[in-house]
Short mmCIF file of C-alpha atoms in Angstrom, two decimals:
data_model
loop_
_atom_site.label_atom_id
_atom_site.label_comp_id
_atom_site.label_asym_id
_atom_site.label_seq_id
_atom_site.Cartn_x
_atom_site.Cartn_y
_atom_site.Cartn_z
CA MET A 1 90.31 63.27 86.52
CA ILE A 2 93.50 64.82 85.11
CA ARG A 3 95.24 62.65 82.54
CA LEU A 4 98.70 63.29 81.07
CA LYS A 5 99.68 60.93 78.29
CA GLY A 6 103.19 61.21 76.85
CA VAL A 7 103.20 64.93 77.63
CA SER A 8 106.33 66.82 76.56
CA ARG A 9 107.19 70.47 76.69
CA THR A 10 110.27 72.06 75.16
CA PHE A 11 111.42 75.66 75.34
CA PRO A 12 113.45 77.42 72.68
CA THR A 13 116.74 78.79 73.98
CA ARG A 14 119.86 80.24 72.38
CA ASP A 15 121.42 76.75 72.36
CA GLY A 16 118.40 75.19 70.64
CA GLU A 17 115.37 73.43 72.09
CA VAL A 18 115.54 72.41 75.72
CA ALA A 19 113.09 69.81 77.01
CA ALA A 20 111.55 70.68 80.38
CA LEU A 21 109.32 67.61 80.41
CA ARG A 22 109.52 64.49 78.27
CA ASP A 23 106.94 61.73 77.80
CA LEU A 24 105.19 62.30 81.08
CA ASP A 25 102.43 59.82 81.96
CA LEU A 26 100.34 60.60 85.02
CA ASP A 27 96.74 60.09 86.07
CA ILE A 28 95.33 62.11 88.94
CA ALA A 29 91.97 60.96 90.27
CA GLU A 30 89.11 63.23 91.33
CA ASN A 31 89.75 64.90 94.71
CA GLN A 32 93.11 63.22 95.09
CA PHE A 33 95.96 65.14 96.74
CA VAL A 34 99.17 64.66 94.77
CA ALA A 35 102.50 66.11 95.87
CA VAL A 36 105.22 66.56 93.26
CA VAL A 37 108.83 66.53 94.42
CA GLY A 38 112.05 66.71 92.49
CA ARG A 39 115.27 68.62 92.20
CA SER A 40 115.44 72.08 90.67
CA GLY A 41 115.01 71.92 86.92
CA CYS A 42 112.76 68.85 86.89
CA GLY A 43 109.94 70.80 85.26
CA LYS A 44 107.62 70.93 88.29
CA SER A 45 106.50 74.48 87.57
CA THR A 46 106.12 73.68 83.88
CA LEU A 47 103.89 70.75 84.83
CA LEU A 48 101.59 73.03 86.87
CA ARG A 49 101.46 75.67 84.15
CA LEU A 50 100.51 73.01 81.60
CA ILE A 51 97.62 71.80 83.76
CA ALA A 52 96.64 75.44 84.43
CA GLY A 53 96.40 76.05 80.69
CA LEU A 54 99.03 78.81 80.83
CA LEU A 55 101.38 76.74 78.65
CA GLU A 56 100.57 74.28 75.89
CA PRO A 57 102.29 70.89 75.64
CA THR A 58 104.58 70.52 72.65
CA GLY A 59 103.81 66.79 72.55
CA GLY A 60 101.35 64.28 73.99
CA ALA A 61 97.87 64.82 75.34
CA LEU A 62 96.69 66.55 78.52
CA THR A 63 93.02 66.28 79.43
CA ILE A 64 90.82 67.25 82.37
CA ASP A 65 87.65 65.12 82.48
CA GLY A 66 88.36 64.10 78.89
CA ALA A 67 88.58 67.66 77.57
CA PRO A 68 91.95 68.82 76.24
CA VAL A 69 93.45 71.77 78.16
CA GLY A 70 94.40 74.63 75.87
CA ARG A 71 93.71 77.71 77.95
CA PRO A 72 92.95 78.61 81.58
CA ARG A 73 89.72 77.04 82.91
CA GLN A 74 87.45 78.58 85.47
CA ASP A 75 87.49 75.50 87.71
CA VAL A 76 91.30 75.25 87.79
CA VAL A 77 93.25 77.62 90.04
CA LEU A 78 96.99 78.17 90.32
CA MET A 79 98.57 79.42 93.53
CA HIS A 80 102.09 80.86 93.46
CA GLN A 81 105.13 80.78 95.68
CA LEU A 82 104.60 84.53 96.16
CA PRO A 83 101.23 85.71 97.48
CA ALA A 84 100.83 87.95 94.38
CA LEU A 85 98.33 90.20 96.17
CA LEU A 86 97.32 93.59 94.80
CA PRO A 87 98.83 96.11 97.28
CA TRP A 88 96.00 98.66 96.81
CA ARG A 89 93.28 96.17 97.79
CA THR A 90 92.34 95.01 101.26
CA ALA A 91 92.52 91.32 102.19
CA LEU A 92 88.81 90.99 101.40
CA GLY A 93 89.22 92.95 98.14
CA ASN A 94 92.02 90.62 97.06
CA VAL A 95 89.92 87.53 97.76
CA MET A 96 87.11 89.09 95.69
CA LEU A 97 89.32 89.75 92.65
CA PRO A 98 88.48 86.47 90.80
CA VAL A 99 84.77 87.09 91.46
CA GLU A 100 85.01 90.52 89.83
CA ILE A 101 87.06 89.33 86.87
CA ARG A 102 84.76 86.34 86.27
CA ARG A 103 81.73 88.62 86.72
CA LEU A 104 80.13 86.40 89.37
CA PRO A 105 77.46 87.78 91.73
CA ARG A 106 79.46 89.88 94.22
CA ASP A 107 76.99 89.96 97.10
CA GLU A 108 76.75 86.19 97.16
CA TYR A 109 80.51 85.74 97.18
CA ARG A 110 81.33 88.49 99.67
CA ALA A 111 79.93 86.39 102.52
CA ARG A 112 81.93 83.38 101.31
CA ALA A 113 85.10 85.48 101.10
CA ALA A 114 84.59 86.65 104.68
CA ASP A 115 83.97 83.07 105.85
CA LEU A 116 87.13 81.85 104.11
CA LEU A 117 89.24 84.57 105.72
CA ASP A 118 87.75 83.72 109.12
CA SER A 119 88.48 80.03 108.57
CA VAL A 120 92.22 80.66 108.08
CA GLY A 121 92.43 82.81 111.21
CA LEU A 122 92.20 86.25 109.61
CA ALA A 123 88.93 87.22 111.31
CA GLY A 124 90.08 90.70 112.38
CA PHE A 125 92.04 91.46 109.23
CA HIS A 126 89.48 91.69 106.40
CA GLN A 127 90.06 95.42 105.84
CA ARG A 128 93.86 95.34 106.19
CA HIS A 129 96.13 95.89 103.21
CA PRO A 130 98.81 93.34 102.30
CA TYR A 131 101.63 95.54 103.62
CA GLU A 132 99.96 95.46 107.05
CA LEU A 133 100.05 91.63 107.11
CA SER A 134 102.89 89.17 107.77
CA GLY A 135 104.15 86.86 105.03
CA GLY A 136 102.16 83.93 106.41
CA MET A 137 98.99 86.01 106.58
CA GLN A 138 99.49 87.21 103.01
CA GLN A 139 99.82 83.64 101.79
CA ARG A 140 96.61 82.77 103.68
CA VAL A 141 94.83 85.57 101.82
CA ALA A 142 96.19 84.12 98.56
CA LEU A 143 94.85 80.70 99.58
CA CYS A 144 91.39 82.19 100.21
CA ARG A 145 91.55 83.91 96.81
CA ALA A 146 92.36 80.55 95.21
CA LEU A 147 89.45 78.85 96.97
CA ILE A 148 86.81 81.58 96.49
CA GLN A 149 85.38 80.10 93.28
CA ARG A 150 85.32 76.56 94.69
CA PRO A 151 87.88 75.21 92.20
CA ARG A 152 87.72 71.53 91.27
CA VAL A 153 91.46 71.55 90.65
CA LEU A 154 93.90 73.40 92.91
CA LEU A 155 97.47 73.77 91.64
CA MET A 156 100.02 74.95 94.19
CA ASP A 157 103.56 75.94 93.20
CA GLU A 158 105.68 75.75 96.38
CA PRO A 159 103.09 77.90 98.13
CA PHE A 160 104.75 77.85 101.55
CA SER A 161 108.42 77.94 100.58
CA ALA A 162 108.87 81.64 101.36
CA LEU A 163 107.64 81.20 104.95
CA ASP A 164 109.44 80.31 108.15
CA ALA A 165 109.41 76.66 109.20
CA LEU A 166 106.71 76.92 111.91
CA THR A 167 104.31 79.06 109.85
CA ARG A 168 104.87 76.60 107.06
CA GLU A 169 103.82 73.59 109.15
CA GLU A 170 100.86 75.53 110.49
CA LEU A 171 99.67 76.36 106.98
CA ALA A 172 100.22 72.80 105.74
CA THR A 173 98.08 71.48 108.60
CA GLN A 174 95.43 74.10 107.82
CA LEU A 175 95.47 73.12 104.15
CA GLN A 176 94.98 69.48 105.10
CA ALA A 177 91.95 70.41 107.21
CA MET A 178 90.48 72.44 104.37
CA HIS A 179 91.10 69.62 101.91
CA LEU A 180 89.31 67.17 104.20
CA ALA A 181 86.36 69.54 104.70
CA ALA A 182 85.99 70.45 101.01
CA PRO A 183 88.07 68.17 98.82
CA ALA A 184 89.44 69.32 95.47
CA THR A 185 91.89 67.63 93.14
CA THR A 186 95.19 69.12 94.28
CA VAL A 187 98.63 69.10 92.70
CA PHE A 188 101.12 70.43 95.23
CA VAL A 189 104.70 71.12 94.20
CA THR A 190 107.13 71.26 97.12
CA HIS A 191 110.78 70.94 98.07
CA SER A 192 109.87 69.76 101.55
CA ILE A 193 109.63 65.98 101.83
CA PRO A 194 107.88 65.98 105.24
CA GLU A 195 105.32 68.41 103.87
CA ALA A 196 104.67 66.08 100.92
CA VAL A 197 104.24 63.09 103.25
CA LEU A 198 101.88 65.02 105.54
CA LEU A 199 99.64 66.25 102.76
CA ALA A 200 99.67 63.82 99.87
CA ASP A 201 97.71 60.70 98.97
CA ARG A 202 100.43 60.09 96.37
CA VAL A 203 103.90 61.56 95.99
CA VAL A 204 105.23 61.84 92.44
CA VAL A 205 109.03 61.94 92.18
CA LEU A 206 110.24 63.67 89.04
CA GLY A 207 113.69 63.16 87.49
CA THR A 208 115.64 66.03 86.01
CA ARG A 209 116.67 67.20 82.56
CA PRO A 210 114.32 66.41 81.02
CA GLY A 211 111.62 66.00 83.62
CA ARG A 212 109.96 62.58 83.72
CA VAL A 213 108.17 60.49 86.34
CA ARG A 214 110.71 58.40 88.24
CA ARG A 215 108.45 56.97 90.88
CA VAL A 216 104.97 57.31 92.34
CA LEU A 217 104.67 56.56 96.03
CA ASP A 218 101.31 55.98 97.74
CA VAL A 219 101.23 57.35 101.27
CA GLY A 220 99.10 54.97 103.32
CA ILE A 221 98.82 56.93 106.54
CA PRO A 222 95.27 57.65 107.75
CA ARG A 223 94.08 61.26 108.04
CA PRO A 224 94.11 63.68 109.68
CA ARG A 225 97.89 63.48 109.86
CA SER A 226 100.09 65.64 112.03
CA PHE A 227 103.68 66.74 112.38
CA GLY A 228 103.47 66.25 116.15
CA PRO A 229 103.65 63.02 118.19
CA ASN A 230 101.20 60.48 116.78
CA ALA A 231 100.85 56.75 116.18
CA TYR A 232 102.30 56.96 112.66
CA VAL A 233 105.56 58.83 113.29
CA ALA A 234 107.64 55.76 112.40
CA ARG A 235 105.81 55.08 109.15
CA ALA A 236 105.98 58.74 108.14
CA ALA A 237 109.73 58.67 108.83
CA GLU A 238 110.08 55.64 106.54
CA TYR A 239 108.33 57.44 103.69
CA VAL A 240 110.49 60.50 104.27
CA ALA A 241 113.67 58.42 104.25
CA GLU A 242 112.68 56.58 101.08
CA LEU A 243 111.86 59.80 99.24
CA HIS A 244 115.04 61.36 100.53
CA ASP A 245 117.17 58.56 99.04
CA LEU A 246 115.25 58.67 95.78
CA LEU A 247 115.92 62.38 95.41
CA LEU A 248 119.56 62.19 96.46
CA GLU A 249 120.62 59.23 94.32
CA GLU A 250 119.93 61.05 91.09
CA MET B 1 110.84 121.07 116.03
CA ASN B 2 107.62 120.05 114.32
CA ARG B 3 107.33 118.91 110.70
CA TRP B 4 106.44 122.35 109.38
CA SER B 5 109.29 124.31 110.93
CA PRO B 6 112.16 123.28 108.55
CA PRO B 7 110.43 124.40 105.31
CA VAL B 8 109.10 127.60 106.96
CA LEU B 9 112.49 128.47 108.50
CA GLY B 10 114.26 127.70 105.21
CA THR B 11 111.98 130.00 103.24
CA LEU B 12 112.17 132.81 105.82
CA GLY B 13 115.95 132.46 105.94
CA ALA B 14 116.26 132.82 102.16
CA VAL B 15 114.03 135.94 102.16
CA ALA B 16 116.03 137.44 105.05
CA LEU B 17 119.34 136.81 103.22
CA TRP B 18 117.98 138.54 100.10
CA TRP B 19 116.62 141.49 102.07
CA GLY B 20 119.89 141.80 104.01
CA ALA B 21 121.92 141.77 100.76
CA THR B 22 119.88 144.60 99.20
CA ALA B 23 120.25 146.67 102.40
CA VAL B 24 123.96 146.00 103.07
CA PHE B 25 125.14 146.52 99.49
CA GLY B 26 122.69 149.39 98.85
CA ILE B 27 121.28 147.77 95.71
CA ARG B 28 118.79 149.96 93.88
CA PRO B 29 115.26 148.55 93.37
CA LEU B 30 115.72 148.89 89.59
CA PHE B 31 118.31 146.07 89.73
CA LEU B 32 117.08 143.99 92.64
CA PRO B 33 114.10 145.15 94.69
CA ALA B 34 113.94 144.26 98.39
CA PRO B 35 110.98 142.18 99.63
CA PRO B 36 109.04 145.28 100.87
CA ASP B 37 109.31 146.88 97.39
CA ILE B 38 107.75 143.75 95.89
CA VAL B 39 104.96 143.70 98.46
CA ALA B 40 104.33 147.37 97.70
CA ALA B 41 104.23 146.66 93.95
CA PHE B 42 101.67 143.92 94.58
CA ARG B 43 99.53 146.11 96.84
CA ALA B 44 99.56 148.90 94.27
CA GLN B 45 97.56 146.78 91.79
CA PRO B 46 96.46 143.49 93.35
CA GLY B 47 93.49 143.07 90.98
CA TYR B 48 95.66 143.30 87.89
CA LEU B 49 98.21 140.80 89.22
CA MET B 50 95.62 138.33 90.49
CA ARG B 51 93.78 138.42 87.16
CA ALA B 52 97.10 137.74 85.41
CA ALA B 53 97.81 134.89 87.83
CA GLY B 54 94.33 133.52 87.16
CA ALA B 55 94.97 133.59 83.41
CA THR B 56 98.29 131.75 83.82
CA LEU B 57 96.71 129.23 86.16
CA GLY B 58 93.89 128.61 83.66
CA VAL B 59 96.30 127.99 80.77
CA THR B 60 98.56 125.82 82.95
CA ALA B 61 95.71 123.73 84.35
CA ALA B 62 94.05 123.22 80.97
CA GLY B 63 97.31 122.23 79.27
CA PHE B 64 98.34 119.98 82.17
CA ALA B 65 94.96 118.23 82.31
CA ILE B 66 95.05 117.54 78.56
CA ALA B 67 98.67 116.35 78.91
CA VAL B 68 97.71 113.89 81.68
CA VAL B 69 94.90 112.36 79.62
CA THR B 70 96.92 112.36 76.38
CA GLY B 71 100.04 111.02 78.09
CA LEU B 72 98.09 108.21 79.72
CA LEU B 73 96.39 107.21 76.46
CA VAL B 74 99.66 107.35 74.49
CA ALA B 75 101.44 105.28 77.16
CA VAL B 76 98.67 102.66 77.15
CA ALA B 77 98.74 102.49 73.34
CA LEU B 78 102.52 102.20 73.20
CA THR B 79 102.70 99.49 75.85
CA ALA B 80 99.81 97.56 74.30
CA SER B 81 101.66 97.05 71.02
CA ARG B 82 105.39 96.42 70.77
CA THR B 83 105.34 97.30 67.07
CA LEU B 84 103.57 100.60 67.72
CA GLU B 85 106.08 101.42 70.45
CA ARG B 86 109.02 100.78 68.14
CA ALA B 87 107.42 102.86 65.40
CA ALA B 88 106.25 105.80 67.51
CA LEU B 89 108.78 106.20 70.31
CA PRO B 90 111.66 107.56 68.15
CA VAL B 91 109.26 110.12 66.64
CA LEU B 92 108.12 111.18 70.13
CA VAL B 93 111.71 111.51 71.35
CA ALA B 94 112.63 113.57 68.28
CA LEU B 95 109.58 115.83 68.73
CA ASN B 96 110.41 116.28 72.39
CA SER B 97 113.94 117.44 71.57
CA VAL B 98 112.58 120.37 69.51
CA PRO B 99 112.99 123.55 71.63
CA LYS B 100 109.45 124.54 72.56
CA VAL B 101 110.43 128.22 72.78
CA ALA B 102 111.04 128.06 69.02
CA ILE B 103 107.57 126.65 68.37
CA ALA B 104 105.71 129.29 70.39
CA PRO B 105 105.54 131.91 67.55
CA LEU B 106 104.57 129.18 65.06
CA LEU B 107 101.68 128.10 67.27
CA VAL B 108 100.36 131.67 67.14
CA VAL B 109 100.54 131.51 63.34
CA TRP B 110 98.67 128.22 63.32
CA LEU B 111 96.15 128.77 66.09
CA GLY B 112 95.77 132.58 66.32
CA PHE B 113 95.89 134.92 69.30
CA GLY B 114 93.82 133.20 71.93
CA SER B 115 94.49 130.85 74.78
CA GLN B 116 94.64 127.90 72.35
CA PRO B 117 98.30 128.25 71.28
CA LYS B 118 99.26 128.72 74.94
CA ILE B 119 97.43 125.58 76.06
CA VAL B 120 99.00 123.62 73.21
CA LEU B 121 102.47 124.82 74.21
CA VAL B 122 101.87 123.72 77.80
CA LEU B 123 100.72 120.34 76.49
CA LEU B 124 103.80 119.95 74.26
CA ILE B 125 106.23 120.91 77.00
CA CYS B 126 104.81 118.64 79.73
CA VAL B 127 103.32 115.59 78.01
CA PHE B 128 106.59 113.73 77.50
CA PRO B 129 107.43 113.03 81.16
CA VAL B 130 103.86 111.76 81.64
CA VAL B 131 104.24 109.34 78.71
CA VAL B 132 107.66 108.07 79.76
CA ALA B 133 106.77 107.64 83.44
CA THR B 134 103.44 105.95 82.71
CA MET B 135 105.07 103.60 80.22
CA ALA B 136 107.69 102.67 82.80
CA GLY B 137 104.90 101.96 85.29
CA LEU B 138 102.82 99.94 82.85
CA THR B 139 105.75 97.74 81.85
CA SER B 140 106.80 97.06 85.45
CA THR B 141 103.87 94.79 86.36
CA PRO B 142 105.42 91.91 88.35
CA ALA B 143 105.39 88.58 86.48
CA GLU B 144 103.25 86.87 89.12
CA LEU B 145 100.52 89.52 88.84
CA GLY B 146 100.54 89.16 85.05
CA GLU B 147 100.17 85.41 85.41
CA LEU B 148 97.40 85.90 87.97
CA GLY B 149 95.45 87.91 85.39
CA ARG B 150 96.02 85.33 82.67
CA SER B 151 95.07 82.39 84.89
CA LEU B 152 91.78 84.17 85.67
CA SER B 153 91.21 84.69 81.91
CA ALA B 154 91.03 88.45 82.51
CA SER B 155 90.29 90.45 79.35
CA GLY B 156 92.80 93.03 78.13
CA TRP B 157 90.58 95.78 79.55
CA GLN B 158 90.29 94.07 82.95
CA THR B 159 94.03 93.49 83.08
CA TYR B 160 94.65 97.21 82.55
CA VAL B 161 91.94 98.52 84.85
CA LYS B 162 92.34 96.07 87.73
CA ILE B 163 96.07 95.29 87.66
CA ARG B 164 98.39 97.19 85.33
CA LEU B 165 97.09 100.77 85.66
CA PRO B 166 96.86 100.80 89.47
CA TRP B 167 100.33 99.27 89.58
CA ALA B 168 101.61 102.05 87.26
CA LEU B 169 100.12 104.90 89.31
CA PRO B 170 103.10 105.55 91.65
CA GLN B 171 105.47 105.85 88.70
CA MET B 172 102.95 107.91 86.77
CA PHE B 173 102.87 110.38 89.66
CA THR B 174 106.65 110.76 89.43
CA GLY B 175 106.08 111.94 85.87
CA LEU B 176 103.20 114.20 86.92
CA LYS B 177 105.39 115.97 89.49
CA VAL B 178 107.97 116.76 86.80
CA ALA B 179 105.23 117.70 84.33
CA VAL B 180 103.36 120.13 86.57
CA SER B 181 106.42 122.35 87.04
CA LEU B 182 107.10 122.20 83.30
CA ALA B 183 103.47 123.16 82.65
CA VAL B 184 103.91 126.49 84.47
CA ILE B 185 107.12 127.13 82.50
CA GLY B 186 105.24 126.33 79.27
CA ALA B 187 102.49 128.81 80.12
CA VAL B 188 105.03 131.55 80.85
CA VAL B 189 106.99 130.87 77.63
CA ALA B 190 103.73 131.15 75.67
CA GLU B 191 102.75 134.37 77.46
CA ILE B 192 106.17 135.93 76.84
CA SER B 193 106.00 135.20 73.13
CA GLN B 194 102.43 136.49 72.91
CA PRO B 195 102.05 138.98 75.78
CA GLY B 196 98.28 139.34 75.70
CA GLY B 197 97.70 138.32 79.32
CA GLY B 198 99.01 136.27 82.21
CA LEU B 199 102.00 136.68 84.53
CA GLY B 200 104.47 136.08 81.69
CA ALA B 201 103.03 139.13 79.93
CA VAL B 202 103.32 141.16 83.16
CA VAL B 203 107.04 140.28 83.34
CA VAL B 204 107.61 141.34 79.72
CA LEU B 205 105.61 144.59 79.96
CA SER B 206 107.01 145.69 83.34
CA GLY B 207 110.53 144.93 82.09
CA MET B 208 109.97 147.24 79.13
CA SER B 209 108.91 150.06 81.47
CA PHE B 210 111.78 149.35 83.93
CA ASP B 211 109.27 148.53 86.68
CA THR B 212 111.45 145.84 88.25
CA PRO B 213 109.44 145.50 91.51
CA LEU B 214 106.30 144.71 89.46
CA ALA B 215 108.23 142.13 87.42
CA PHE B 216 109.44 140.57 90.68
CA ALA B 217 105.92 140.55 92.08
CA ALA B 218 104.81 138.56 89.01
CA ILE B 219 107.78 136.20 89.35
CA VAL B 220 107.05 135.61 93.05
CA LEU B 221 103.43 134.84 92.18
CA LEU B 222 104.64 132.38 89.53
CA ALA B 223 106.87 130.65 92.06
CA LEU B 224 103.98 130.43 94.53
CA LEU B 225 101.67 129.09 91.81
CA SER B 226 104.17 126.47 90.72
CA THR B 227 104.87 125.35 94.30
CA ALA B 228 101.16 125.15 95.11
CA LEU B 229 100.48 123.04 92.00
CA PHE B 230 103.39 120.73 92.81
CA TYR B 231 102.12 120.08 96.31
CA LEU B 232 98.60 119.64 94.97
CA VAL B 233 99.92 116.75 92.88
CA VAL B 234 101.82 115.39 95.90
CA GLY B 235 98.61 115.55 97.96
CA LEU B 236 96.67 113.78 95.23
CA GLU B 237 99.36 111.09 95.16
CA ARG B 238 99.09 110.48 98.91
CA LEU B 239 95.32 110.30 98.57
CA LEU B 240 95.25 107.92 95.59
CA VAL B 241 98.25 105.66 96.20
CA PRO B 242 98.86 105.52 99.95
CA TRP B 243 100.07 101.94 99.49
CA ALA B 244 103.04 102.99 97.34
CA ARG B 245 104.87 104.60 100.27
CA ALA B 246 104.08 101.62 102.45
CA ILE B 247 105.45 98.94 100.11
CA SER B 248 108.55 100.82 99.03
CA GLY B 249 109.72 101.09 102.64
#
């Protein structure tokens, strides 16, 4: 359970303090999938970095399972917009990086790393270097690296935004399948409303300058969901339209 | 045309032009010896010249190796602490601007007549590009890789060994390629100021006895030595950082 109570974060700038987030209240239940949407400058990335322990709140309280977050935790993983792979390591080597840095038993995790890569469709690419892989494949490797230590909390900062539309949908569907198979509490920042509706149990709409929660929308569509023709297309479209208006009217 | 023909043709062309000039203008070997004169000078005393080349190579390699290690350590220290960088960098720049030729006799006073002052001169002349290039590499770690390290709670040591140093290697090699040519120059400067051995000494001594072909033989050997060392570094770069060429397009 992630709990934010009156969380604020300001940054010093030349024109004085600027608030990125102000008085944010949000509870995220165990294994829930929460999508965060909002216009640029609503503090979405700041929110993720606070939960990741890379930034400290300047006000309020942020706890995971009751413990205040002050620095990065082993069971919380942040995934970036860019794959951030090490170019001198193979796909498998990149997935193993957290294992080496955390000094976990390598032999045990190597099999898991290989399984993860297989599960995202990179079966023949374990020994390839990032520059030999497409953008979508690189982001899949980054996803495997995020999942290698079985995180309880997965934070994703627009992870698919640098990909083409089809690859993006493919990866979102794959992420949904992985979440159903091995659930983790997930906070997923995105600019794509359909992506949020496909993936999330709840969609949090943030307002801008300073960032605050404007609305929390529960998505009541049964899983597994799909972008293709299905029985819930009309309901999904309603959610999308509602979120669209919410974002535009600000 | 295969990949080796342009450099081979270029080199042969330059030698032919030189040879042709000496023949057409009737230049005496005392001023500018033709290629056959130089080959003859080499074949007259190959043992002497190869021993001299070996001495120069030894001094160059020792000084260069120490410069690589020192340069790397200095760069890591300077990038680890902003305060240290601000305190030490101006001193380094000032020291680097001192003409090394002027220091060569002083080094003999301080360190005596052995290979030590020569190795130190090589170190002084070629360490700076290693420091500057490695620092540039170490400070160019992309933000997302830095954040990756922090989010994994990597220690300072792990961050350097697993992320920052490998990332700095391509830029460090740029410095090494500049430094290796400077290292040969440093060795020759030291040998000229203290002509006890090495190809630099051969140039000085043969110049005194007006044996220009011998001086040219030594200079040609120096050029070959320098070129070989440069391409050795290039080969090492391709071996160690094959990914750098691939990601820089």
